[in-house]
PDB file of C-alpha atoms in Angstrom:
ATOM      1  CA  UNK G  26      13.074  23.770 -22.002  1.00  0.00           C
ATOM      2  CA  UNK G  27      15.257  23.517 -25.168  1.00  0.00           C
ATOM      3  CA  UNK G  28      17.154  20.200 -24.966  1.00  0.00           C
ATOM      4  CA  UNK G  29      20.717  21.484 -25.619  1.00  0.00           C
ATOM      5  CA  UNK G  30      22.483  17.659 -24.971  1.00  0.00           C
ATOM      6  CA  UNK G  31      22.918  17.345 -28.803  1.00  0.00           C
ATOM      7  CA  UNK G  32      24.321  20.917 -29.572  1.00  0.00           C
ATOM      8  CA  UNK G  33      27.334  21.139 -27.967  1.00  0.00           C
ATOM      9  CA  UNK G  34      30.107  18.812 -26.183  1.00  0.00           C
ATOM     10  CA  UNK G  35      33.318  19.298 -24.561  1.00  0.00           C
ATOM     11  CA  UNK G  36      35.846  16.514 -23.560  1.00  0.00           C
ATOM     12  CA  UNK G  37      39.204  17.340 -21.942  1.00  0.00           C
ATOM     13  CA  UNK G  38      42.289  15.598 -21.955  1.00  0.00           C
ATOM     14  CA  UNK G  39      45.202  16.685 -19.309  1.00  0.00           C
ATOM     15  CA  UNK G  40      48.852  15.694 -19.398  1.00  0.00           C
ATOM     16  CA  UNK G  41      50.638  17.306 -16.639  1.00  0.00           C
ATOM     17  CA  UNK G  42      50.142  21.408 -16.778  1.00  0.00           C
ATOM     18  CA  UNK G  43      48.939  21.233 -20.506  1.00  0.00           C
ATOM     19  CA  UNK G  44      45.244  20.265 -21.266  1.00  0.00           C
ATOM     20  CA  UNK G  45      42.904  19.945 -24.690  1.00  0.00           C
ATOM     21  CA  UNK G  46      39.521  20.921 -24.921  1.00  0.00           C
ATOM     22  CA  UNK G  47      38.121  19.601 -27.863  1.00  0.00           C
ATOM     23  CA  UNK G  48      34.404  21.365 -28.561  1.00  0.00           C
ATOM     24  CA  UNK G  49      31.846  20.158 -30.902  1.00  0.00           C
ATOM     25  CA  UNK G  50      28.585  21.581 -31.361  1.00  0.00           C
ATOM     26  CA  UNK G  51      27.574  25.577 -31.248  1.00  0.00           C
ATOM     27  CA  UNK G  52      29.091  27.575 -28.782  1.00  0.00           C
ATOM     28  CA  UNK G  53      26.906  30.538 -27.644  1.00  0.00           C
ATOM     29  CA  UNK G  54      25.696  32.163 -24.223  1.00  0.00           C
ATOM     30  CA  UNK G  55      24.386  29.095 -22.989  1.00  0.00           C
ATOM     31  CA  UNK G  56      26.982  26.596 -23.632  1.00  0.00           C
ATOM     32  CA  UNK G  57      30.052  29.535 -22.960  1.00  0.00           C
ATOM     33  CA  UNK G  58      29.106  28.906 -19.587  1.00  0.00           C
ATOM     34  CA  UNK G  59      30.380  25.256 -19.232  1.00  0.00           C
ATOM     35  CA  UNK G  60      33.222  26.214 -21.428  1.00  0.00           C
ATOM     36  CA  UNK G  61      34.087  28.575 -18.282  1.00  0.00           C
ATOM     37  CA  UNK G  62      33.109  25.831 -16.036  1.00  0.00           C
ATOM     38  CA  UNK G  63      35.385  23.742 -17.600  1.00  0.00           C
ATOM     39  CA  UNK G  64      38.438  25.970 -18.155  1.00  0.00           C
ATOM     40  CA  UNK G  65      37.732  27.157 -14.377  1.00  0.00           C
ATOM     41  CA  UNK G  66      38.116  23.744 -13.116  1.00  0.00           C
ATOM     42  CA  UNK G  67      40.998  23.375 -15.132  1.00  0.00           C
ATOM     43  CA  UNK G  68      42.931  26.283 -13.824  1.00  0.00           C
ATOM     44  CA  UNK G  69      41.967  25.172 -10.414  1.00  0.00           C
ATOM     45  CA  UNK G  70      43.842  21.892 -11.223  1.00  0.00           C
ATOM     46  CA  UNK G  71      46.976  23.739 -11.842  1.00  0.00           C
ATOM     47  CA  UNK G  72      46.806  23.179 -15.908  1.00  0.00           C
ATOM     48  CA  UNK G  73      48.808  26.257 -17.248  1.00  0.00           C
ATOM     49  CA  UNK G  74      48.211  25.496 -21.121  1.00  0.00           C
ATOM     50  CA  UNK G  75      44.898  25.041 -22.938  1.00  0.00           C
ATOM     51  CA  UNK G  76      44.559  23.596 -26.716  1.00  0.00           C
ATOM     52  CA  UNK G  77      41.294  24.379 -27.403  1.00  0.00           C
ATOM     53  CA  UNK G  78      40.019  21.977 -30.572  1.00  0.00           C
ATOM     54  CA  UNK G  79      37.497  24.300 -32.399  1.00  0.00           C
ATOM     55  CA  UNK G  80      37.056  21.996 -35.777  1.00  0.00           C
ATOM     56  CA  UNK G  81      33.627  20.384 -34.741  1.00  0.00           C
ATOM     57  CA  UNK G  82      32.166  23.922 -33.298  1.00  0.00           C
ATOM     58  CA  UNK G  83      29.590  24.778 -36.325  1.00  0.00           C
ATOM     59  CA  UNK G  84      28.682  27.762 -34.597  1.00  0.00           C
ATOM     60  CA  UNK G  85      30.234  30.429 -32.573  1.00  0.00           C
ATOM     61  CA  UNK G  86      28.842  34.178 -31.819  1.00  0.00           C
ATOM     62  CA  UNK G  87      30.799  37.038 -29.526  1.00  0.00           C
ATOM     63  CA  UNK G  88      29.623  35.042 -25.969  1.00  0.00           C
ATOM     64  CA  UNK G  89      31.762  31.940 -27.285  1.00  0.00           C
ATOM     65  CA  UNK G  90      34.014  34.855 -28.453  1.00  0.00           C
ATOM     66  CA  UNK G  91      34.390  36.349 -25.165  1.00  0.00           C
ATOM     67  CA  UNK G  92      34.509  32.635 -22.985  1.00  0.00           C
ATOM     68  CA  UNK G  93      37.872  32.568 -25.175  1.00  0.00           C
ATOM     69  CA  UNK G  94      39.148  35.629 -24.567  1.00  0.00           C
ATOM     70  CA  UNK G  95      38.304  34.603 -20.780  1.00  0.00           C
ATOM     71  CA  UNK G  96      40.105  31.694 -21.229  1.00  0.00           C
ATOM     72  CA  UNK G  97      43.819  33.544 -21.948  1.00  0.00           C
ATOM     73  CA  UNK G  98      42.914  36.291 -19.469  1.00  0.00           C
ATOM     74  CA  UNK G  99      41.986  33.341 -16.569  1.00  0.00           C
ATOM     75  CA  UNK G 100      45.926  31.849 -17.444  1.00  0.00           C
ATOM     76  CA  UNK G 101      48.020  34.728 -17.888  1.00  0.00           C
ATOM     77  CA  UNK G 102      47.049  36.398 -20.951  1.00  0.00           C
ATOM     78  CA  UNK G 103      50.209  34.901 -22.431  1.00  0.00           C
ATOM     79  CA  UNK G 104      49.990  34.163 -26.004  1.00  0.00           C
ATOM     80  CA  UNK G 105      50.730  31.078 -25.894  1.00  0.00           C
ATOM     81  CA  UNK G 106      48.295  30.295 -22.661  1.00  0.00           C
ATOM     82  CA  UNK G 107      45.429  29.219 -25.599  1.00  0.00           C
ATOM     83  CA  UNK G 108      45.912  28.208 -28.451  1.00  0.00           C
ATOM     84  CA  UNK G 109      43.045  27.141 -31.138  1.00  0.00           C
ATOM     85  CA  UNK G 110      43.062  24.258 -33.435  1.00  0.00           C
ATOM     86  CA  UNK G 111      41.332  23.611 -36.523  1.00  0.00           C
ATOM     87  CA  UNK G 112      38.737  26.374 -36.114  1.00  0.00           C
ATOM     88  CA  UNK G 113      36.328  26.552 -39.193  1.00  0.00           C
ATOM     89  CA  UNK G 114      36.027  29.086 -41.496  1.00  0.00           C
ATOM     90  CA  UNK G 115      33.180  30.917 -39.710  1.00  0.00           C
ATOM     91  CA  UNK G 116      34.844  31.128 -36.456  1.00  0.00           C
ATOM     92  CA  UNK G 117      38.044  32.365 -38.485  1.00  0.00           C
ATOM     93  CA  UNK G 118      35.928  34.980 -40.154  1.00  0.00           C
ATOM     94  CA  UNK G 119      34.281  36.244 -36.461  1.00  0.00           C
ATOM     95  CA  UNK G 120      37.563  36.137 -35.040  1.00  0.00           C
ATOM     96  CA  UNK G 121      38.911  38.830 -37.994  1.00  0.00           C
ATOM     97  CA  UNK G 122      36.035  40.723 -37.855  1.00  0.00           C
ATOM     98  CA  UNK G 123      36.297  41.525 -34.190  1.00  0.00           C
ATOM     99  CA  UNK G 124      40.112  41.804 -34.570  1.00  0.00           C
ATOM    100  CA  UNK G 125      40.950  38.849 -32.387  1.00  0.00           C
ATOM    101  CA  UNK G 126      42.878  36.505 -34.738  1.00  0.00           C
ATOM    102  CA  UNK G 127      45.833  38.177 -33.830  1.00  0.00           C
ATOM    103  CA  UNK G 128      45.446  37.847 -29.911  1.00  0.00           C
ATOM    104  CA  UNK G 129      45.653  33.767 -30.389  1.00  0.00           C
ATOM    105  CA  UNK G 130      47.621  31.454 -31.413  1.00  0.00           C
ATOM    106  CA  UNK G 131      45.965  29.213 -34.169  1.00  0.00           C
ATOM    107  CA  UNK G 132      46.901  26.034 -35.798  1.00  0.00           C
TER     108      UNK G 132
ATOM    109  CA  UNK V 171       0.638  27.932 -28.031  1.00  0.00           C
ATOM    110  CA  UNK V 172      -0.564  29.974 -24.698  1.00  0.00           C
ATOM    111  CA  UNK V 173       1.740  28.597 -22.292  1.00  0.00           C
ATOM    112  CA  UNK V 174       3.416  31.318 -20.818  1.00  0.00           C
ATOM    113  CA  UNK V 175       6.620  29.109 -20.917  1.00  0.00           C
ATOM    114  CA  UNK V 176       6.085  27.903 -24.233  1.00  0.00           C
ATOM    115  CA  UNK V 177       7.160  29.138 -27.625  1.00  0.00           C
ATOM    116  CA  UNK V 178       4.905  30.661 -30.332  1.00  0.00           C
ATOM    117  CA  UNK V 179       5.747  30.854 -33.738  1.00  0.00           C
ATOM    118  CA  UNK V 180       2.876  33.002 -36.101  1.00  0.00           C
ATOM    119  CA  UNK V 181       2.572  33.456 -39.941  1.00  0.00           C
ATOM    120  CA  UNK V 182       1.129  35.688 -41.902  1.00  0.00           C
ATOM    121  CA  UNK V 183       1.868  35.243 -45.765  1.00  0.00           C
ATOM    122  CA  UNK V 184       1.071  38.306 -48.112  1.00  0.00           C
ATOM    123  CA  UNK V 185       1.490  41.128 -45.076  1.00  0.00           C
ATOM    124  CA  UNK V 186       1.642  44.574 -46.349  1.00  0.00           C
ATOM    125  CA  UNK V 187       1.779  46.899 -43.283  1.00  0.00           C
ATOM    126  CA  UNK V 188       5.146  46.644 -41.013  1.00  0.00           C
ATOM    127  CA  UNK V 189       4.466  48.030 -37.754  1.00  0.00           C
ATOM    128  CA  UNK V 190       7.832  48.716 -37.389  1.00  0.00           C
ATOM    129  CA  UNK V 191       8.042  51.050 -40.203  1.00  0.00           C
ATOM    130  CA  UNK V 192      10.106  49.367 -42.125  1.00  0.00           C
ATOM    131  CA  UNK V 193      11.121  49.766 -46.318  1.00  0.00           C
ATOM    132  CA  UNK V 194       8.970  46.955 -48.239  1.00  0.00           C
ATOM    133  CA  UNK V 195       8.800  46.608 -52.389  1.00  0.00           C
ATOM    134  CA  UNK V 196       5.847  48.497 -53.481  1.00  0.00           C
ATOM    135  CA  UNK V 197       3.693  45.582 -55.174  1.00  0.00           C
ATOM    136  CA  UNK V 198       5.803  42.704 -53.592  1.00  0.00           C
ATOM    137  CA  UNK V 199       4.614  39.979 -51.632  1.00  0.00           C
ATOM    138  CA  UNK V 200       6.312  40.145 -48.062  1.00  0.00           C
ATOM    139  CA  UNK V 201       5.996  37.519 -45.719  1.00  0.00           C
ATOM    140  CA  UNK V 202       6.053  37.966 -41.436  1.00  0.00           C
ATOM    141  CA  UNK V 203       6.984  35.491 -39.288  1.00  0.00           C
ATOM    142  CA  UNK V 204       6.622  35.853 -35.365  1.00  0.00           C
ATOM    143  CA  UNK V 205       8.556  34.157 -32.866  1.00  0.00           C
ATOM    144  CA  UNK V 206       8.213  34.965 -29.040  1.00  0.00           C
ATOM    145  CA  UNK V 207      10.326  32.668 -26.069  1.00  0.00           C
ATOM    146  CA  UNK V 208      11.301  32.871 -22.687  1.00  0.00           C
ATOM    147  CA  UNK V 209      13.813  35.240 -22.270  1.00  0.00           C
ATOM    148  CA  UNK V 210      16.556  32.865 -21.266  1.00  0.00           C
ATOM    149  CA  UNK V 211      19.834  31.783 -23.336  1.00  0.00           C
ATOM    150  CA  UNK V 212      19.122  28.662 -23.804  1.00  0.00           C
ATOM    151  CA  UNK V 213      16.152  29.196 -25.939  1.00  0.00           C
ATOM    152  CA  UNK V 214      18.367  31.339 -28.473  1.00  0.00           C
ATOM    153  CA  UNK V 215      19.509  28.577 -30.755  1.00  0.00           C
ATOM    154  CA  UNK V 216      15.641  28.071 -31.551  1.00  0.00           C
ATOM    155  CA  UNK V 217      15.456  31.676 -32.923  1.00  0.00           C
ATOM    156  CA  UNK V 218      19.038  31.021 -34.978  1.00  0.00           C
ATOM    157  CA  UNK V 219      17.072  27.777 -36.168  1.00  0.00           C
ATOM    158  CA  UNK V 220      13.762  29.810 -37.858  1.00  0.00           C
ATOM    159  CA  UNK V 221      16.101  32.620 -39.118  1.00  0.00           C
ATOM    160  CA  UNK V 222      18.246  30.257 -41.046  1.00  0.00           C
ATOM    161  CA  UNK V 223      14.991  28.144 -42.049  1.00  0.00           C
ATOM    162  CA  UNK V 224      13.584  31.531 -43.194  1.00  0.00           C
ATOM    163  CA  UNK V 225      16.182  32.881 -45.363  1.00  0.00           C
ATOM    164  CA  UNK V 226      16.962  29.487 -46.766  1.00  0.00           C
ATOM    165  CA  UNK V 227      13.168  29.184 -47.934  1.00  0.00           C
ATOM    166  CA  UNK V 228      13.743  32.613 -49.351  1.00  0.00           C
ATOM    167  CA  UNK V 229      16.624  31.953 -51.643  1.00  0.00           C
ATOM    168  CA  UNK V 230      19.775  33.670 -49.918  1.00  0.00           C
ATOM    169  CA  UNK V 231      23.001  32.494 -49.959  1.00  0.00           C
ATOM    170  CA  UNK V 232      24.805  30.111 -47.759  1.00  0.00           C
ATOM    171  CA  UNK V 233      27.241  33.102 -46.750  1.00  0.00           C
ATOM    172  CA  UNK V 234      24.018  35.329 -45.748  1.00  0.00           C
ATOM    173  CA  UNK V 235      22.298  32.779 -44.163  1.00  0.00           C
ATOM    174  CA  UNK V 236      25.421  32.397 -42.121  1.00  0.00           C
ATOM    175  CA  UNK V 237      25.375  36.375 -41.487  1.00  0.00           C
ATOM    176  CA  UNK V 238      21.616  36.139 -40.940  1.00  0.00           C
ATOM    177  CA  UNK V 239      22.089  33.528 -38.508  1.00  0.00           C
ATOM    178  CA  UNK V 240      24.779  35.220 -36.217  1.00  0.00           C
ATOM    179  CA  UNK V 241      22.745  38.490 -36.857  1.00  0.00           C
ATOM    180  CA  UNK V 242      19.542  36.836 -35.019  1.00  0.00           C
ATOM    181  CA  UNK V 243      22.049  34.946 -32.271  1.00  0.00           C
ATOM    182  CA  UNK V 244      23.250  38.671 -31.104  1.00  0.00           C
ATOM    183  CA  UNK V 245      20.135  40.028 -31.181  1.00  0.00           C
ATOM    184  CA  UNK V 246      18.529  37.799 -29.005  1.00  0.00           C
ATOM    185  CA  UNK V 247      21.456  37.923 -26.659  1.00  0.00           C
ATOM    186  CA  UNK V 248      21.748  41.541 -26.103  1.00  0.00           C
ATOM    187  CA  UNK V 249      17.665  41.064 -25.119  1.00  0.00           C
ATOM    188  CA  UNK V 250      18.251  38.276 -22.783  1.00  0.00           C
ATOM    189  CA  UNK V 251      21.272  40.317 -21.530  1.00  0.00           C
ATOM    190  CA  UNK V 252      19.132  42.890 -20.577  1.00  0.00           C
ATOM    191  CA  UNK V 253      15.577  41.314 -19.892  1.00  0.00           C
ATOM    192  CA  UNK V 254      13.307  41.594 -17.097  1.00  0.00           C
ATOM    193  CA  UNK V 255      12.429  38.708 -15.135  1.00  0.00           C
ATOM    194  CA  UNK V 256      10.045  36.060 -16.574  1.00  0.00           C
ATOM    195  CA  UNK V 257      10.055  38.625 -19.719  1.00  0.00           C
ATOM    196  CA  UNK V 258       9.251  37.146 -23.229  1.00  0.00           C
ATOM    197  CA  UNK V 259      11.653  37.855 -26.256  1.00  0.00           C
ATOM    198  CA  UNK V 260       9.363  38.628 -29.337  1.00  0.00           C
ATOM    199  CA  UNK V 261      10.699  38.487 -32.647  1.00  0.00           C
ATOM    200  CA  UNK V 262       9.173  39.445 -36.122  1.00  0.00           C
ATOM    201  CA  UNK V 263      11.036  38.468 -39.027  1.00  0.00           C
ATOM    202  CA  UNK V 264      10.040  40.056 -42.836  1.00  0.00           C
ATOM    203  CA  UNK V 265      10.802  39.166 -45.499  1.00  0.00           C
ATOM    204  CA  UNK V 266      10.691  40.909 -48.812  1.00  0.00           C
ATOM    205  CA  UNK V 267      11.691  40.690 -52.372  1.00  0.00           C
ATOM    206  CA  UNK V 268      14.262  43.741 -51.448  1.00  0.00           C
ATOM    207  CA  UNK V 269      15.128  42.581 -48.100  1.00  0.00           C
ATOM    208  CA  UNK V 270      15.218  40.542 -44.535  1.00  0.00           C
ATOM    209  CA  UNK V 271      14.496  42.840 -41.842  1.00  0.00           C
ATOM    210  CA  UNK V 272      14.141  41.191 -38.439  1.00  0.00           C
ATOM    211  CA  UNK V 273      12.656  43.242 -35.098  1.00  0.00           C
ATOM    212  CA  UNK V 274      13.228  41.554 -31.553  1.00  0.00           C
ATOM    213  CA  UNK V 275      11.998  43.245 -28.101  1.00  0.00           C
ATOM    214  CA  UNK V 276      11.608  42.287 -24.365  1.00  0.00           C
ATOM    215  CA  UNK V 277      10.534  44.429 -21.162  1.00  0.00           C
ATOM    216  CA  UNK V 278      13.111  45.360 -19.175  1.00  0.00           C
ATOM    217  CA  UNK V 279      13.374  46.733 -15.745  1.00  0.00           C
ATOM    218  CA  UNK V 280      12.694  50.020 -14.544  1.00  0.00           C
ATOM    219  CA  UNK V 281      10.769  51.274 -17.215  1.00  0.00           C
ATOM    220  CA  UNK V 282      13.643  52.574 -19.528  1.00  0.00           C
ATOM    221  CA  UNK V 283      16.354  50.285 -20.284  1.00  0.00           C
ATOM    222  CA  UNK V 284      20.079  50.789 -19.166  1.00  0.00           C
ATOM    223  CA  UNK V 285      21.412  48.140 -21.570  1.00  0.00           C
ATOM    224  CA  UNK V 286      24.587  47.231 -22.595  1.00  0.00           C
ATOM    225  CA  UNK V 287      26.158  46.268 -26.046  1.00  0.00           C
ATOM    226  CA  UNK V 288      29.619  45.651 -26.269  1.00  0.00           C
ATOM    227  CA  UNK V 289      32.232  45.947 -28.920  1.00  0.00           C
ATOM    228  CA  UNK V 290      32.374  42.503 -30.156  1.00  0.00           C
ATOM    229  CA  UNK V 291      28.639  42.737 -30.780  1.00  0.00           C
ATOM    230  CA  UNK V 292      28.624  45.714 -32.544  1.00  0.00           C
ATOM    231  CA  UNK V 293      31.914  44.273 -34.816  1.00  0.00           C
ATOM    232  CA  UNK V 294      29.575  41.361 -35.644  1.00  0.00           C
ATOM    233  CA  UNK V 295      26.633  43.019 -36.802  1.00  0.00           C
ATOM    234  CA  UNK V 296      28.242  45.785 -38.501  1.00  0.00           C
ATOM    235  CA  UNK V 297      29.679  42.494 -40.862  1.00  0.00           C
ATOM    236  CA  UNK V 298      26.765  40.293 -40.950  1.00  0.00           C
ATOM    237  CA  UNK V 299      23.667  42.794 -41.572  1.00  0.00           C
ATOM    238  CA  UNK V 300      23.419  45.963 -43.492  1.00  0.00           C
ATOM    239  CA  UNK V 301      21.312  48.222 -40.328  1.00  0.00           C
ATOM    240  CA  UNK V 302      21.145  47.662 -36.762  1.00  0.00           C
ATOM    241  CA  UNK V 303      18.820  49.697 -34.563  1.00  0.00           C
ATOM    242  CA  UNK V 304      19.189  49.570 -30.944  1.00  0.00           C
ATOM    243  CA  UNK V 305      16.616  51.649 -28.823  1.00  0.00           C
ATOM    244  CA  UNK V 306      14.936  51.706 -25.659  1.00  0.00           C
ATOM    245  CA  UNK V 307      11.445  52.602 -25.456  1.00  0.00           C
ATOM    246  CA  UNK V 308       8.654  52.624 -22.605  1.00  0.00           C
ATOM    247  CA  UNK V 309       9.963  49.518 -20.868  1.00  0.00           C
ATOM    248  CA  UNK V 310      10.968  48.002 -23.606  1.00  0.00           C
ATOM    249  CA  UNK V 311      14.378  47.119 -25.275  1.00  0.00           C
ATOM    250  CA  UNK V 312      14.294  47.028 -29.030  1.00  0.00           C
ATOM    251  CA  UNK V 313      16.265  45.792 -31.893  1.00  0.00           C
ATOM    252  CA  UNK V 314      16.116  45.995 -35.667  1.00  0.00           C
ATOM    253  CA  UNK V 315      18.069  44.543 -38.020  1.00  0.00           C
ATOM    254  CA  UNK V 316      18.129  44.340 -41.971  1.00  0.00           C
ATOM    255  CA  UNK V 317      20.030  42.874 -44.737  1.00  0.00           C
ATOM    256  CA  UNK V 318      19.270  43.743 -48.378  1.00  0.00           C
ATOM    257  CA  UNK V 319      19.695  41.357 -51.318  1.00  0.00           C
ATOM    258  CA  UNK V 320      22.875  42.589 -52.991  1.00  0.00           C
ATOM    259  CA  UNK V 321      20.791  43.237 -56.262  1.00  0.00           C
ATOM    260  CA  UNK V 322      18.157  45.243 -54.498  1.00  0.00           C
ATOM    261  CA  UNK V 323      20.345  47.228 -51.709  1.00  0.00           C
ATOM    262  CA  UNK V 324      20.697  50.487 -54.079  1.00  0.00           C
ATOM    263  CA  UNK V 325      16.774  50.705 -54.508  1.00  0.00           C
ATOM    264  CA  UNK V 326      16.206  49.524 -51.305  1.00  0.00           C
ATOM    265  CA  UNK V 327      18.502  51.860 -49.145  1.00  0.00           C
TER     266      UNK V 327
END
């Protein structure tokens, strides 16, 4: 088993209906699936907003891509439903290449 | 190692003959590198981890060890995506004065595979490498993927 404690965190903070995610590590197939965890139990809490802090991810490939895109689907598909912070160039350059920039919000 | 759960990593320095069939410099020195884990996600970051360690050694830049690195990351996820149970991922990097090519397989079920790759996949690798292969073959899914050195990728295309 690959120890996988050290590549990649999530903490959550939740003030009423709005929550932020803040991510740090490399988010790929295996760690997209606690980022859906999380963002599921979220939604199940009634949290109708999601800041999702990107500027400690070093690492992102189209499974992160797609837990994102999951994400604004899961509350709405508003555009406003997720919205990324700080994400590093290399997530900034996947998101163009695949065309998704435009489908988030992202400060 | 010959765990069946374990991961092996092989090299062979001065290789001249690439089973795969792919371009090498006539009179270069190429160096092979195989890498085989379970076929499970959480094992993928190890394979981003030699690619990048690879490349680096090799003298490419930051920006294509980046591409090299998300290159190897969707590889190895389309294989896991699709691999039979308690199957193996194999990978065989090369590396060349002209080029990295890298070529990653796993048995799938049912003898021919009925895979999937999605959009966003294709997007990425169409950016980060210079030629993608994706094949099925006698119970096996295959994938090969190369990136020339920008001085070399007229000669070498």
């Amino acid at each position: 088993m690959v120890d996988d404690s050290q590549s990649f965190s999530i903490s959550e903070e939740v003030v009423g209906n709005d929550a932020t995610l803040v991510l740090g590590g490399e988010l790929d197939a295996h760690s997209a699936r606690r980022l859906d965890d999380v963002v599921d139990d979220l939604i199940a809490r009634r949290t109708t907003s999601i800041v999702i802090d990107l500027e400690q991810v070093s690492f992102i490939d189209s499974s992160g891509l797609r837990s994102l895109i999951r994400a604004r689907q899961r509350l709405g598909d508003e555009p406003q439903s997720v919205r990324l912070r700080k994400p590093q160039p290399g997530t900034v350059r996947l998101l163009e290449i695949t065309g998704l920039l435009e489908h988030f919000a992202v400060a | 190692m010959s765990s069946s759960t374990g991961t092996e990593i092989g090299r062979e320095a001065g290789a001249d003959t690439d089973e795969a069939g792919r371009s090498s410099t006539p009179g270069g020195t190429a160096s092979t590198v195989d890498l085989a884990f379970p076929a499970q996600a959480e094992h993928v970051r190890l394979a981003r981890l030699v690619a990048s360690g690879l490349v680096a050694q090799a003298g490419y830049s930051v920006d294509e060890i980046e591409d090299l690195r998300i290159a190897v990351d969707e590889l190895c996820s389309l294989l896991v995506d699709n691999a039979g149970v308690d199957a193996r991922v194999v990978l065989t990097f090369r590396l060349d004065e002209a080029a990295v090519a890298m070529t990653g397989e796993v048995a799938v079920p049912g003898g021919m595979a009925n895979f999937e790759f999605d959009e966003l996949s294709t997007l990425i690798l169409r950016a980060a490498v210079d030629r993608h292969v994706v094949r099925a073959e006698e119970g096996r899914l295959v994938v090969e993927l190369a990136k020339f050195r920008p001085d070399r990728s007229q000669s070498a295309g």
